[in-house]
């Protein structure tokens, strides 16, 4: 009897994990109600009787972003917060602008796969697999090329051209999330102890302290 109970418990655990994902929409759309005080996993639906075409419209991706920064990079993310009609649809997109030799530094999207399409420019891109292999998959992309970054894996995009470039990324979540590795590790709030970082990266603590001042 005990073994049967254990078996059923394990089956229940496995099944609960198998169905633990975003549910499919139960109506045609669920435009986000930005004024609702209710906190849910996602965004509360607006009354469909008050929905307008503007809820499904976003203007501005034709305009280049400001790349006058240390990285020479700018991202204009169109998610459910910017385009309410995306709520519950499981997608978003972004325009990525790069100055010459601009970099979108190593980062992850914890909730989304990314598909990057080059519109203008030449880019060196890649992602790294998880432990223990940490294998790098990389490629030089030109105008019209497409590259996919699997969900949760560290990846980057680097403009190797002498002119500005940009691309469009599709993401498989209305809220893909973003973790920039250098910022998360060396610029956390409160900061991670420099003793920990020095040992983790096998660096002198003075170098760790210097890196923390540069971000």
GROMACS .gro file of C-alpha atoms in nm:
model
  215
    1UNK     CA    1   0.000   0.000   0.000
    2UNK     CA    2   0.281   0.242   0.089
    3UNK     CA    3   0.450   0.179  -0.245
    4UNK     CA    4   0.124   0.254  -0.428
    5UNK     CA    5   0.079   0.578  -0.237
    6UNK     CA    6   0.435   0.678  -0.323
    7UNK     CA    7   0.374   0.593  -0.690
    8UNK     CA    8   0.057   0.802  -0.701
    9UNK     CA    9   0.235   1.090  -0.529
   10UNK     CA   10   0.515   1.080  -0.785
   11UNK     CA   11   0.266   1.065  -1.073
   12UNK     CA   12   0.077   1.363  -0.930
   13UNK     CA   13   0.401   1.559  -0.902
   14UNK     CA   14   0.502   1.479  -1.260
   15UNK     CA   15   0.159   1.564  -1.398
   16UNK     CA   16   0.145   1.891  -1.205
   17UNK     CA   17   0.477   1.993  -1.357
   18UNK     CA   18   0.365   1.887  -1.705
   19UNK     CA   19   0.065   2.119  -1.700
   20UNK     CA   20   0.237   2.406  -1.516
   21UNK     CA   21   0.254   2.647  -1.811
   22UNK     CA   22   0.070   2.954  -1.935
   23UNK     CA   23  -0.290   2.860  -2.015
   24UNK     CA   24  -0.430   2.914  -2.362
   25UNK     CA   25  -0.658   3.218  -2.401
   26UNK     CA   26  -1.022   3.149  -2.321
   27UNK     CA   27  -1.146   3.431  -2.546
   28UNK     CA   28  -1.044   3.599  -2.870
   29UNK     CA   29  -0.823   3.850  -2.690
   30UNK     CA   30  -0.746   3.994  -2.348
   31UNK     CA   31  -0.634   4.352  -2.390
   32UNK     CA   32  -0.435   4.461  -2.083
   33UNK     CA   33  -0.611   4.698  -1.846
   34UNK     CA   34  -0.329   4.927  -1.738
   35UNK     CA   35  -0.544   5.100  -1.478
   36UNK     CA   36  -0.648   4.791  -1.283
   37UNK     CA   37  -0.513   4.773  -0.925
   38UNK     CA   38  -0.545   4.392  -0.927
   39UNK     CA   39  -0.213   4.206  -0.927
   40UNK     CA   40  -0.211   3.883  -1.129
   41UNK     CA   41   0.038   3.666  -1.316
   42UNK     CA   42   0.027   3.878  -1.628
   43UNK     CA   43  -0.213   4.168  -1.677
   44UNK     CA   44  -0.584   4.200  -1.604
   45UNK     CA   45  -0.816   4.196  -1.906
   46UNK     CA   46  -0.987   4.513  -2.019
   47UNK     CA   47  -1.364   4.493  -2.075
   48UNK     CA   48  -1.389   4.391  -2.445
   49UNK     CA   49  -1.677   4.634  -2.489
   50UNK     CA   50  -1.431   4.917  -2.432
   51UNK     CA   51  -1.160   4.781  -2.661
   52UNK     CA   52  -1.051   4.990  -2.961
   53UNK     CA   53  -0.819   4.935  -3.260
   54UNK     CA   54  -0.557   5.147  -3.077
   55UNK     CA   55  -0.521   4.865  -2.823
   56UNK     CA   56  -0.365   4.651  -3.099
   57UNK     CA   57  -0.148   4.922  -3.252
   58UNK     CA   58   0.206   5.047  -3.187
   59UNK     CA   59   0.388   5.319  -3.377
   60UNK     CA   60   0.757   5.398  -3.379
   61UNK     CA   61   0.971   5.099  -3.474
   62UNK     CA   62   1.079   5.284  -3.788
   63UNK     CA   63   1.271   5.528  -3.567
   64UNK     CA   64   1.628   5.437  -3.468
   65UNK     CA   65   1.709   5.424  -3.098
   66UNK     CA   66   1.975   5.636  -2.928
   67UNK     CA   67   2.304   5.443  -2.929
   68UNK     CA   68   2.514   5.718  -2.770
   69UNK     CA   69   2.622   5.512  -2.471
   70UNK     CA   70   2.916   5.296  -2.359
   71UNK     CA   71   2.784   4.990  -2.541
   72UNK     CA   72   2.666   5.165  -2.857
   73UNK     CA   73   2.335   4.983  -2.829
   74UNK     CA   74   1.966   5.052  -2.779
   75UNK     CA   75   1.660   4.824  -2.754
   76UNK     CA   76   1.301   4.934  -2.811
   77UNK     CA   77   1.087   4.654  -2.663
   78UNK     CA   78   0.725   4.617  -2.766
   79UNK     CA   79   0.567   4.398  -2.499
   80UNK     CA   80   0.222   4.389  -2.341
   81UNK     CA   81   0.302   4.701  -2.140
   82UNK     CA   82   0.367   4.896  -2.461
   83UNK     CA   83   0.106   4.720  -2.677
   84UNK     CA   84  -0.185   4.607  -2.455
   85UNK     CA   85  -0.330   4.380  -2.723
   86UNK     CA   86  -0.035   4.143  -2.678
   87UNK     CA   87  -0.160   4.043  -2.334
   88UNK     CA   88  -0.202   3.661  -2.305
   89UNK     CA   89  -0.081   3.605  -2.664
   90UNK     CA   90   0.267   3.491  -2.561
   91UNK     CA   91   0.468   3.710  -2.799
   92UNK     CA   92   0.658   4.039  -2.810
   93UNK     CA   93   0.919   4.201  -3.030
   94UNK     CA   94   1.200   4.453  -3.017
   95UNK     CA   95   1.400   4.678  -3.245
   96UNK     CA   96   1.772   4.651  -3.167
   97UNK     CA   97   1.993   4.940  -3.282
   98UNK     CA   98   2.372   4.929  -3.290
   99UNK     CA   99   2.635   5.196  -3.345
  100UNK     CA  100   2.946   5.083  -3.536
  101UNK     CA  101   3.098   4.809  -3.319
  102UNK     CA  102   2.801   4.836  -3.084
  103UNK     CA  103   2.729   4.542  -2.852
  104UNK     CA  104   2.421   4.388  -2.695
  105UNK     CA  105   2.622   4.225  -2.415
  106UNK     CA  106   2.582   3.868  -2.291
  107UNK     CA  107   2.234   3.834  -2.141
  108UNK     CA  108   1.942   3.595  -2.106
  109UNK     CA  109   1.566   3.608  -2.143
  110UNK     CA  110   1.440   3.376  -1.867
  111UNK     CA  111   1.094   3.338  -2.021
  112UNK     CA  112   1.149   3.354  -2.397
  113UNK     CA  113   1.319   3.218  -2.705
  114UNK     CA  114   1.446   3.498  -2.931
  115UNK     CA  115   1.453   3.504  -3.313
  116UNK     CA  116   1.683   3.779  -3.443
  117UNK     CA  117   1.653   3.910  -3.800
  118UNK     CA  118   1.916   4.143  -3.946
  119UNK     CA  119   1.764   4.441  -4.128
  120UNK     CA  120   2.084   4.640  -4.182
  121UNK     CA  121   2.445   4.563  -4.094
  122UNK     CA  122   2.677   4.273  -4.024
  123UNK     CA  123   2.665   4.103  -3.684
  124UNK     CA  124   2.859   3.843  -3.494
  125UNK     CA  125   2.608   3.662  -3.272
  126UNK     CA  126   2.605   3.355  -3.054
  127UNK     CA  127   2.477   3.168  -2.751
  128UNK     CA  128   2.634   2.937  -2.493
  129UNK     CA  129   2.481   2.609  -2.377
  130UNK     CA  130   2.434   2.520  -2.011
  131UNK     CA  131   2.681   2.334  -1.788
  132UNK     CA  132   2.886   2.124  -1.817
  133UNK     CA  133   2.955   2.175  -2.191
  134UNK     CA  134   2.922   2.555  -2.214
  135UNK     CA  135   2.947   2.518  -2.591
  136UNK     CA  136   2.944   2.834  -2.800
  137UNK     CA  137   2.726   2.840  -3.113
  138UNK     CA  138   2.810   3.152  -3.314
  139UNK     CA  139   2.766   3.293  -3.662
  140UNK     CA  140   2.832   3.608  -3.867
  141UNK     CA  141   2.500   3.741  -3.999
  142UNK     CA  142   2.429   3.974  -4.288
  143UNK     CA  143   2.119   4.159  -4.406
  144UNK     CA  144   1.820   3.924  -4.420
  145UNK     CA  145   1.980   3.652  -4.206
  146UNK     CA  146   1.798   3.501  -3.909
  147UNK     CA  147   1.937   3.341  -3.592
  148UNK     CA  148   1.755   3.186  -3.297
  149UNK     CA  149   1.860   3.202  -2.931
  150UNK     CA  150   1.697   2.926  -2.721
  151UNK     CA  151   1.505   3.027  -2.410
  152UNK     CA  152   1.713   3.104  -2.104
  153UNK     CA  153   2.056   3.064  -2.267
  154UNK     CA  154   2.321   3.337  -2.250
  155UNK     CA  155   2.356   3.512  -2.586
  156UNK     CA  156   2.490   3.830  -2.749
  157UNK     CA  157   2.486   4.039  -3.067
  158UNK     CA  158   2.785   4.245  -3.185
  159UNK     CA  159   2.790   4.483  -3.481
  160UNK     CA  160   3.118   4.403  -3.657
  161UNK     CA  161   3.053   4.655  -3.936
  162UNK     CA  162   3.189   5.008  -3.972
  163UNK     CA  163   2.837   5.150  -4.006
  164UNK     CA  164   2.529   5.151  -3.786
  165UNK     CA  165   2.300   4.851  -3.805
  166UNK     CA  166   1.975   4.722  -3.664
  167UNK     CA  167   1.760   4.415  -3.639
  168UNK     CA  168   1.419   4.300  -3.526
  169UNK     CA  169   1.378   4.032  -3.261
  170UNK     CA  170   1.069   3.823  -3.198
  171UNK     CA  171   1.029   3.681  -2.847
  172UNK     CA  172   0.806   3.396  -2.734
  173UNK     CA  173   0.660   3.574  -2.431
  174UNK     CA  174   0.459   3.887  -2.368
  175UNK     CA  175   0.713   3.956  -2.090
  176UNK     CA  176   1.041   3.784  -2.183
  177UNK     CA  177   1.247   3.932  -1.902
  178UNK     CA  178   1.610   4.042  -1.930
  179UNK     CA  179   1.916   3.953  -1.723
  180UNK     CA  180   2.235   4.126  -1.838
  181UNK     CA  181   2.509   3.906  -1.697
  182UNK     CA  182   2.764   4.174  -1.608
  183UNK     CA  183   2.505   4.396  -1.440
  184UNK     CA  184   2.347   4.109  -1.247
  185UNK     CA  185   2.679   3.987  -1.114
  186UNK     CA  186   2.879   4.307  -1.063
  187UNK     CA  187   2.601   4.563  -1.014
  188UNK     CA  188   2.345   4.385  -0.795
  189UNK     CA  189   2.158   4.575  -0.525
  190UNK     CA  190   2.281   4.521  -0.260
  191UNK     CA  191   2.616   4.420  -0.411
  192UNK     CA  192   2.749   4.067  -0.401
  193UNK     CA  193   3.053   4.048  -0.175
  194UNK     CA  194   3.377   4.111  -0.363
  195UNK     CA  195   3.523   3.811  -0.177
  196UNK     CA  196   3.264   3.590  -0.348
  197UNK     CA  197   3.316   3.747  -0.689
  198UNK     CA  198   3.693   3.735  -0.659
  199UNK     CA  199   3.684   3.363  -0.583
  200UNK     CA  200   3.418   3.285  -0.844
  201UNK     CA  201   3.607   3.461  -1.125
  202UNK     CA  202   3.956   3.394  -0.986
  203UNK     CA  203   4.034   3.765  -0.978
  204UNK     CA  204   4.205   4.000  -0.735
  205UNK     CA  205   3.949   4.187  -0.524
  206UNK     CA  206   4.086   4.518  -0.650
  207UNK     CA  207   3.995   4.416  -1.004
  208UNK     CA  208   3.645   4.321  -0.890
  209UNK     CA  209   3.607   4.656  -0.717
  210UNK     CA  210   3.723   4.833  -1.034
  211UNK     CA  211   3.477   4.642  -1.253
  212UNK     CA  212   3.192   4.735  -1.019
  213UNK     CA  213   3.272   5.105  -1.066
  214UNK     CA  214   3.259   5.075  -1.446
  215UNK     CA  215   2.898   4.952  -1.480
   0.00000   0.00000   0.00000
